[in-house]
Coordinates of C-alpha atoms and ligand atoms in Angstrom, one line a residue:
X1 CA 59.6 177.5 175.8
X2 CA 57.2 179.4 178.2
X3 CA 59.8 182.1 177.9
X4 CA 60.4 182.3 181.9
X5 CA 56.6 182.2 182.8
X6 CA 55.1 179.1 184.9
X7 CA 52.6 178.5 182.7
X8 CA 51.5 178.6 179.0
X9 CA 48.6 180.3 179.6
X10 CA 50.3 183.4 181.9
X11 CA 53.0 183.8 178.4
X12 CA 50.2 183.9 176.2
X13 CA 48.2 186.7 178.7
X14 CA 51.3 188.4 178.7
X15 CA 51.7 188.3 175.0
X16 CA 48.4 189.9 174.1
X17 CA 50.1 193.9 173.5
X18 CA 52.0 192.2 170.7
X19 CA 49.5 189.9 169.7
X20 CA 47.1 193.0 169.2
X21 CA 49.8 195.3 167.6
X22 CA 50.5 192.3 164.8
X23 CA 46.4 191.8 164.3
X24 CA 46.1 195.4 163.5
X25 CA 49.8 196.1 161.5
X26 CA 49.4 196.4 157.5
X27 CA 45.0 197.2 158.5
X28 CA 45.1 200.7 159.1
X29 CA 45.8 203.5 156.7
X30 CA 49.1 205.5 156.8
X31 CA 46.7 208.6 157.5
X32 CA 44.8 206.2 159.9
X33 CA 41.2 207.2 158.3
X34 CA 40.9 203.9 156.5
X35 CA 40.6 199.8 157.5
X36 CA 42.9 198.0 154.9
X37 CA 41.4 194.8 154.3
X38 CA 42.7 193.2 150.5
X39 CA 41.7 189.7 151.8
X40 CA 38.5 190.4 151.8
X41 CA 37.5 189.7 147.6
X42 CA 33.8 190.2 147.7
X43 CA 31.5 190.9 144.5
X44 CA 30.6 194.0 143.2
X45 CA 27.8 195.0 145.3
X46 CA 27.9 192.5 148.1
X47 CA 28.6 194.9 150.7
X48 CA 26.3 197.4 150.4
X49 CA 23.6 194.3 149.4
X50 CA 23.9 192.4 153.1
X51 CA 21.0 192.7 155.2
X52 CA 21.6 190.2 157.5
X53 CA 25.1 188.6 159.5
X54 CA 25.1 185.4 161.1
X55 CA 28.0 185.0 163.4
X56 CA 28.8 181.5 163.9
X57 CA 30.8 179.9 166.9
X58 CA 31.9 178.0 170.2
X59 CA 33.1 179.0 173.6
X60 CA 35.0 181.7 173.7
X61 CA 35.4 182.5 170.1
X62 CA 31.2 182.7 170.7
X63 CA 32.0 185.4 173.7
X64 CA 34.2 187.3 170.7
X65 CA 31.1 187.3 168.2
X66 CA 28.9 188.3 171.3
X67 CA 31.2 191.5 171.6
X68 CA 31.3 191.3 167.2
X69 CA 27.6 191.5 167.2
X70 CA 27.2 194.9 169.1
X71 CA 30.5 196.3 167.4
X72 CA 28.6 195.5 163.7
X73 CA 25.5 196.4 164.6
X74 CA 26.7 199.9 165.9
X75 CA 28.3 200.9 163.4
X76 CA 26.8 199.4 160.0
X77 CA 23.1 199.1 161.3
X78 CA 23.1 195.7 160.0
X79 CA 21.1 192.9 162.0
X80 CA 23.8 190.3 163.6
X81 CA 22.9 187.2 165.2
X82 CA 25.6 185.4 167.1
X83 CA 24.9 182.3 167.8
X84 CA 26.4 178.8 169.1
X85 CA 27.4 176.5 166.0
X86 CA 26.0 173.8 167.8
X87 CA 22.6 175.0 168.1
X88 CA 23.1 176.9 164.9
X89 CA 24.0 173.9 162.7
X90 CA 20.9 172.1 163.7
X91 CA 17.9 174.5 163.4
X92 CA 17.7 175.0 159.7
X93 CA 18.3 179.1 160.0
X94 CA 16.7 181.3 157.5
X95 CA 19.2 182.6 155.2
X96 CA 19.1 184.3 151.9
X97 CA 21.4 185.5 149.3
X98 CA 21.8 188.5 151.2
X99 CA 22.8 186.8 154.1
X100 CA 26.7 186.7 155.2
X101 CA 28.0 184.2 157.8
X102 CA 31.0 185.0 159.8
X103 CA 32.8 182.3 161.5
X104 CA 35.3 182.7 164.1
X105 CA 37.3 179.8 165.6
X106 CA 41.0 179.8 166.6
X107 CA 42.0 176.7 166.0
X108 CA 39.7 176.4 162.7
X109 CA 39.0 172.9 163.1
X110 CA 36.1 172.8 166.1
X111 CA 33.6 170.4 164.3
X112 CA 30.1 171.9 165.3
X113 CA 32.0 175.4 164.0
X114 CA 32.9 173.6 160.8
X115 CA 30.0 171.8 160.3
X116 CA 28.1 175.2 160.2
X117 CA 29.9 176.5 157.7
X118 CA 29.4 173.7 155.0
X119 CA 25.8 174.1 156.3
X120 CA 25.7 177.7 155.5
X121 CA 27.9 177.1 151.9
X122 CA 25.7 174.5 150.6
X123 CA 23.2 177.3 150.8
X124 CA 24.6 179.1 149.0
X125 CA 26.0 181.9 151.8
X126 CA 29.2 183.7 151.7
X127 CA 31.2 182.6 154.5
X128 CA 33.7 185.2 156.0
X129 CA 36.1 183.2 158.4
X130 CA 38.1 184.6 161.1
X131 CA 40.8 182.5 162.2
X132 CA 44.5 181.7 164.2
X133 CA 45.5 179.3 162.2
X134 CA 46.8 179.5 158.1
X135 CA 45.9 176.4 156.2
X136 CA 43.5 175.1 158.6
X137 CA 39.8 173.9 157.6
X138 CA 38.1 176.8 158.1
X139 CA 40.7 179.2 156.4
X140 CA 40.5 176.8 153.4
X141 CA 37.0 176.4 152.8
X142 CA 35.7 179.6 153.6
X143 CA 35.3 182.6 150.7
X144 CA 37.5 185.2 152.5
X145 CA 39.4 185.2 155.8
X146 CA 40.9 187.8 158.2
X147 CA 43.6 186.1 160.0
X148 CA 44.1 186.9 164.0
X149 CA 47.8 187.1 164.2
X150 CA 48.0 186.0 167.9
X151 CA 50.5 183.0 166.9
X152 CA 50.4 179.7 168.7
X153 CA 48.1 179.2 171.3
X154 CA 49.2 176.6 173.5
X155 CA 47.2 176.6 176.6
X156 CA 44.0 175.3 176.3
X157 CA 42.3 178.3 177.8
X158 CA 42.3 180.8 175.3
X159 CA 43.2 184.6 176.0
X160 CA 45.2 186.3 172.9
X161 CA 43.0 184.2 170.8
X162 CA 39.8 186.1 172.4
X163 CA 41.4 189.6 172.2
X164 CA 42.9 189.2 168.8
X165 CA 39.5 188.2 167.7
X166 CA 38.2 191.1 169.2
X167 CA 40.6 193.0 166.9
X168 CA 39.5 191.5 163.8
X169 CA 36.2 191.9 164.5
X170 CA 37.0 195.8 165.3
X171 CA 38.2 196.3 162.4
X172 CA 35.8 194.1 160.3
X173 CA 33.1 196.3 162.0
X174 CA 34.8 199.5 160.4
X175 CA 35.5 198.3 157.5
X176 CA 31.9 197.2 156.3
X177 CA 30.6 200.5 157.3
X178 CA 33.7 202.5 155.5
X179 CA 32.1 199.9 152.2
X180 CA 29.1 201.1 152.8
X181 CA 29.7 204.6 153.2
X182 CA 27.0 204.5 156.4
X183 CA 26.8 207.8 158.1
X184 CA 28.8 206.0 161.6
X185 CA 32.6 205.8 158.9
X186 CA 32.9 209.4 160.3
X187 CA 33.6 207.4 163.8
X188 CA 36.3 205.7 162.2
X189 CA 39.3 207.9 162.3
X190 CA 38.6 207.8 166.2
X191 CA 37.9 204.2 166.6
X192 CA 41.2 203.4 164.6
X193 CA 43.0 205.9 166.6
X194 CA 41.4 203.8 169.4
X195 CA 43.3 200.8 168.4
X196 CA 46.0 201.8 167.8
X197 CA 46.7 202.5 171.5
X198 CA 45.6 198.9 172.6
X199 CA 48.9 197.3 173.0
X200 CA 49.7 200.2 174.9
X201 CA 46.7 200.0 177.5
X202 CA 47.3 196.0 177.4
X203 CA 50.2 196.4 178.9
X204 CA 48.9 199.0 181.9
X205 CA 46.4 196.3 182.5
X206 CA 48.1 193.6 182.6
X207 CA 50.1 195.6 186.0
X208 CA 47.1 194.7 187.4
X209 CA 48.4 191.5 188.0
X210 CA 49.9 191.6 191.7
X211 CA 46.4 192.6 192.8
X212 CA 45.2 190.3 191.7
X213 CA 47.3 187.7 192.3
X214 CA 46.9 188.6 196.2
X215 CA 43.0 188.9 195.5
X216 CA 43.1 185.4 194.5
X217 CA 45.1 183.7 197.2
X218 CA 41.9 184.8 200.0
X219 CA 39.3 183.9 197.4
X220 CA 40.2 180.7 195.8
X221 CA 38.3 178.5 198.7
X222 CA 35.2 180.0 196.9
X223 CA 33.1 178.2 195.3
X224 CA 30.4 180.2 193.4
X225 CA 31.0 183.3 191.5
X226 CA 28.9 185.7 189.4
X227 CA 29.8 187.8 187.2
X228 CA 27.7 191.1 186.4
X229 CA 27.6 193.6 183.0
X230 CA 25.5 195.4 180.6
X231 CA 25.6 195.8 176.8
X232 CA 29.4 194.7 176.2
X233 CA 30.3 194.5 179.8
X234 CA 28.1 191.8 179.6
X235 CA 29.7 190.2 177.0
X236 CA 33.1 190.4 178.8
X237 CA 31.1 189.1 181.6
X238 CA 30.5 186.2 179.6
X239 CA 33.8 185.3 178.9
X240 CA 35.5 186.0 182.4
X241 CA 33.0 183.6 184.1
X242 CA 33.8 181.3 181.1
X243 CA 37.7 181.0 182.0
X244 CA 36.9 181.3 185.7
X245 CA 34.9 177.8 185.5
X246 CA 37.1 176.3 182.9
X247 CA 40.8 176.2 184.8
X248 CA 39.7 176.7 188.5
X249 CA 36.9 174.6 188.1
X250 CA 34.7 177.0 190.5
X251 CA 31.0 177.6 189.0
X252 CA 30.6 181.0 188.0
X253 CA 27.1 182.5 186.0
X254 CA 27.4 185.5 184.3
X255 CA 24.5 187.5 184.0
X256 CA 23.6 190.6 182.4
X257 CA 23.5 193.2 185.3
X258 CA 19.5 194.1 184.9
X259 CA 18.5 190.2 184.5
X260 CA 19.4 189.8 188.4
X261 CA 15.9 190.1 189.5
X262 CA 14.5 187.8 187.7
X263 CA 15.1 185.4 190.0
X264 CA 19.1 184.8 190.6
X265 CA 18.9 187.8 193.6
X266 CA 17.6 184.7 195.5
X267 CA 21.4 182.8 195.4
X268 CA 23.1 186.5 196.1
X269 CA 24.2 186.1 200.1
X270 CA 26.6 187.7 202.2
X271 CA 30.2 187.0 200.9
X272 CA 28.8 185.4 197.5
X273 CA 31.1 186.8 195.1
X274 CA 30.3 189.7 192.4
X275 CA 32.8 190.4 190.1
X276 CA 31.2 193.5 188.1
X277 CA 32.7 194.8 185.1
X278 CA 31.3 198.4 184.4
X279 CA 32.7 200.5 181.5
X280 CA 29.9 201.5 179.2
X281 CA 29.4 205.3 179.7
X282 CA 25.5 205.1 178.4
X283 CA 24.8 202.2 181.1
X284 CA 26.6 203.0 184.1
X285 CA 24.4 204.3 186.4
X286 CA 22.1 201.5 185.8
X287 CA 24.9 198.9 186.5
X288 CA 25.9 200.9 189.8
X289 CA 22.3 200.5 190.9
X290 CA 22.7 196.4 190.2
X291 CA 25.9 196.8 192.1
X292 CA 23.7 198.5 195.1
X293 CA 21.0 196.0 194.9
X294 CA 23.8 193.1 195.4
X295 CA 25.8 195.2 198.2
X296 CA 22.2 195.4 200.1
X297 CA 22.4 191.4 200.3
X298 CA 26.1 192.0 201.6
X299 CA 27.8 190.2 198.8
X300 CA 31.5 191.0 198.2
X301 CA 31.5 192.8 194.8
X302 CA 35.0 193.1 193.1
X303 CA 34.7 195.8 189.9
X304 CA 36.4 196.1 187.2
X305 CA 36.5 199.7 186.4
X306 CA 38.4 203.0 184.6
X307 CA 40.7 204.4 186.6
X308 CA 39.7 207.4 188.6
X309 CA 36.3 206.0 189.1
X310 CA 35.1 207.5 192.5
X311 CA 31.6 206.5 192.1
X312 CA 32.3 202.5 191.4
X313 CA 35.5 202.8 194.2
X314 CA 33.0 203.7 197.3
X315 CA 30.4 201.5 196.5
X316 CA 32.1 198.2 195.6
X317 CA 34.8 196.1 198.4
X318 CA 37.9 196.1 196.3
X319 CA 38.2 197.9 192.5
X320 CA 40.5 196.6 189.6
X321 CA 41.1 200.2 187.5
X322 CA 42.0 199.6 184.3
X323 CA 43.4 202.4 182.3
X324 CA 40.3 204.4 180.4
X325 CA 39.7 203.6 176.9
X326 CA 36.7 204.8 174.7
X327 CA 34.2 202.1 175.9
X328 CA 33.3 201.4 172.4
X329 CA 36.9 199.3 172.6
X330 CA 36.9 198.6 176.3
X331 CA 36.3 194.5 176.5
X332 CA 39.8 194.3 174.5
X333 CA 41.6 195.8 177.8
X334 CA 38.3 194.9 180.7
X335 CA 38.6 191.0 180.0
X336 CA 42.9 190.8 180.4
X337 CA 42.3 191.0 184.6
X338 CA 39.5 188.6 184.3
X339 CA 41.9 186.4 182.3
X340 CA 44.4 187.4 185.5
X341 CA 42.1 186.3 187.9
X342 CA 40.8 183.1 186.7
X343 CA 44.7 181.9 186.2
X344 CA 45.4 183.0 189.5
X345 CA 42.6 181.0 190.8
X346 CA 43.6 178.3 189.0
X347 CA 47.0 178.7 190.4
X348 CA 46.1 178.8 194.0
X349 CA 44.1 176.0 193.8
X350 CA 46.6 173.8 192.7
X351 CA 45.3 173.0 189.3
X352 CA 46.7 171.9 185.9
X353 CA 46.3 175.4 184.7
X354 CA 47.5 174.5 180.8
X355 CA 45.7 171.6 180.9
X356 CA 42.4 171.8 182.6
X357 CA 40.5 168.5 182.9
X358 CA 38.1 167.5 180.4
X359 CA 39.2 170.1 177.5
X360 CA 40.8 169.4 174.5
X361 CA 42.6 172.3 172.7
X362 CA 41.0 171.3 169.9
X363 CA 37.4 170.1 169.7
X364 CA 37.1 167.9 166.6
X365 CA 34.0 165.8 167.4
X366 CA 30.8 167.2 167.7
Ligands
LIG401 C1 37.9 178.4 176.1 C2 38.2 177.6 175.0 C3 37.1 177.0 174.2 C4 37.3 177.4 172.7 C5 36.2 176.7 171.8 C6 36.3 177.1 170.4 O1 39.1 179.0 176.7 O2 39.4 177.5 174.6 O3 35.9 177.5 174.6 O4 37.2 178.8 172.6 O5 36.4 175.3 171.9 O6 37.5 176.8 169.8 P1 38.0 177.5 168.4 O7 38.0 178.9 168.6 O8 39.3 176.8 168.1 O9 36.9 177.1 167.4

């Protein structure tokens, strides 16, 4: 049942090329200048009428809205938040008419996720759900749902979940501003394009893992890591040092690249490990000076960056290259060697990888 693979979690890694082509098949336009989306049945007028998006979640689904929120943002010029459900359920958030929530959870039944969505219903807001799972709470109770087609996950860290997520949200992003006819649809043809070679650059990435693999077997005595990003690096960032902490049960902190010096330069030491993720064109040069400023305190930086980079490869101790993608799509492919390199950890430290203590697949109480 793990189809030759030791663990769960390594199948489902593995499984993320088909996971992304089956999110994206039946979405895309035969002349690929169009997102297809006939689930979506909104009112006349809703789309073009939103003025506000509240994206609503937990964990890592949270990291996926984190990435969502910029992808929206850019290309419909619509104010996203994207916040916890936990804190979101609790705090009475301002909403109006105008106001459309998007939930994302895998599983649809994580209760703080749930409970922010009958929150946001009895108010009267539409409630777009993305989801893994058909015939789950949130795919029944919300008004319209894209479904991630990532099938079963069974490991309780969550990878094809994240990056079919991702997908939807792509896609979701494109299709809103397509609705709305906003000046950045002329992107689309390109963006889709974009997709469309994902499963393809999956699969280059996930050659990475050897590397990494070997990587891991001289690091796992570690005990701290930080992880380092801007803009959606950042959000990747988020979600590496996420699965990091949750199966090899080292502490990791990610931190957006430019918030280093306000006060966490004081833990970065010689050795301290700096995994820095760096594929946004318009912010490189201001991550490669974070990257100098931790290399001056002689910490070991690992980077995850496009192949070819020069720059990144003779400033950092060891580069991960992933194959170049327009950045605009680049956490889909930057997070699968973080994914790599947390199970590899995992691995080397002897852990239940599948079943990491403490987490439940499925978190039904608040
Ligand atoms: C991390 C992980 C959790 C879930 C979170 C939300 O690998 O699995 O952080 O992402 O519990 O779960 P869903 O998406 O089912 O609402």
């Amino acid at each position: 049942e793990k189809g030759g693979y030791d663990h769960f979690m390594l199948k489902e890694i593995n499984e993320q090329p088909r996971a992304i082509r089956d999110t994206l098949t039946g979405r895309i336009s035969e002349e690929g200048d169009q997102v297809i989306f006939d689930e979506i049945e909104w009112p006349a007028g809703f789309a073009e009428q939103i003025d506000r998006i509240h994206i609503v979640a937990c964990g890592t689904s949270w990291h996926a809205g984190m990435v969502g929120k910029q992808a929206i943002e850019r290309l419909t010029r619509i104010q996203v938040d994207c916040e916890v459900a936990s804190e979101y359920r609790y705090r009475d958030p301002i909403v109006t008419e105008n106001t459309l929530m998007v939930v994302i959870t895998q599983s649809g039944e994580t209760a703080d996720t749930m409970a922010a969505l009958r929150e946001a219903k009895a108010k009267g807001v539409r409630v777009l759900a993305i989801t893994n799972v058909v015939g789950s709470s949130a795919a029944r109770e919300a008004d319209d749902v894209i479904f991630t087609w990532a099938g079963p996950e069974i490991s309780v860290a969550s990878t094809k979940a994240y990056t079919t997520q991702l997908i939807a949200l792509y896609l979701f992003a494109g299709w809103l501003a397509q609705e709305r006819k906003t000046p950045f649809a002329s992107e689309l043809p390109s963006i889709l394009s974009g997709l469309k070679q994902l499963p393809e650059l999956a699969s280059h990435a996930l050659q990475t893992a050897p590397a990494i693999e070997k990587f891991a077997k001289n690091w796992a005595d570690k005990n701290h890591a930080f992880f380092i990003g801007r803009g959606m690096d950042y959000a990747v960032s988020l979600e590496g040092s996420l699965k990091l902490k949750e199966i090899s049960y080292m502490h990791a902190e990610a931190y957006a690249a430019g918030e280093l010096k306000h006060g966490t330069l004081a833990l970065i030491v010689e050795d301290i490990p700096v995994i820095a993720v760096v594929t946004q064109e318009q912010l490189y040069e201001k991550t490669l000076s974070n990257i100098k400023e931790v290399k001056a305190r002689d910490a070991f930086v690992l980077a995850v960056a496009f192949d070819g980079d020069e720059e990144i490869a003779k400033s950092v101790d060891q580069v991960i290259s992933i194959p170049r993608v327009n950045p605009f799509l680049a956490p889909v492919i930057a997070v699968i060697p973080l994914q790599l390199l947390a199970y590899y950890a995992s691995v080397v430290r002897g852990n239940d990888v599948d079943n990491p203590r403490n987490l439940a697949k499925s978190v039904t109480v608040e």
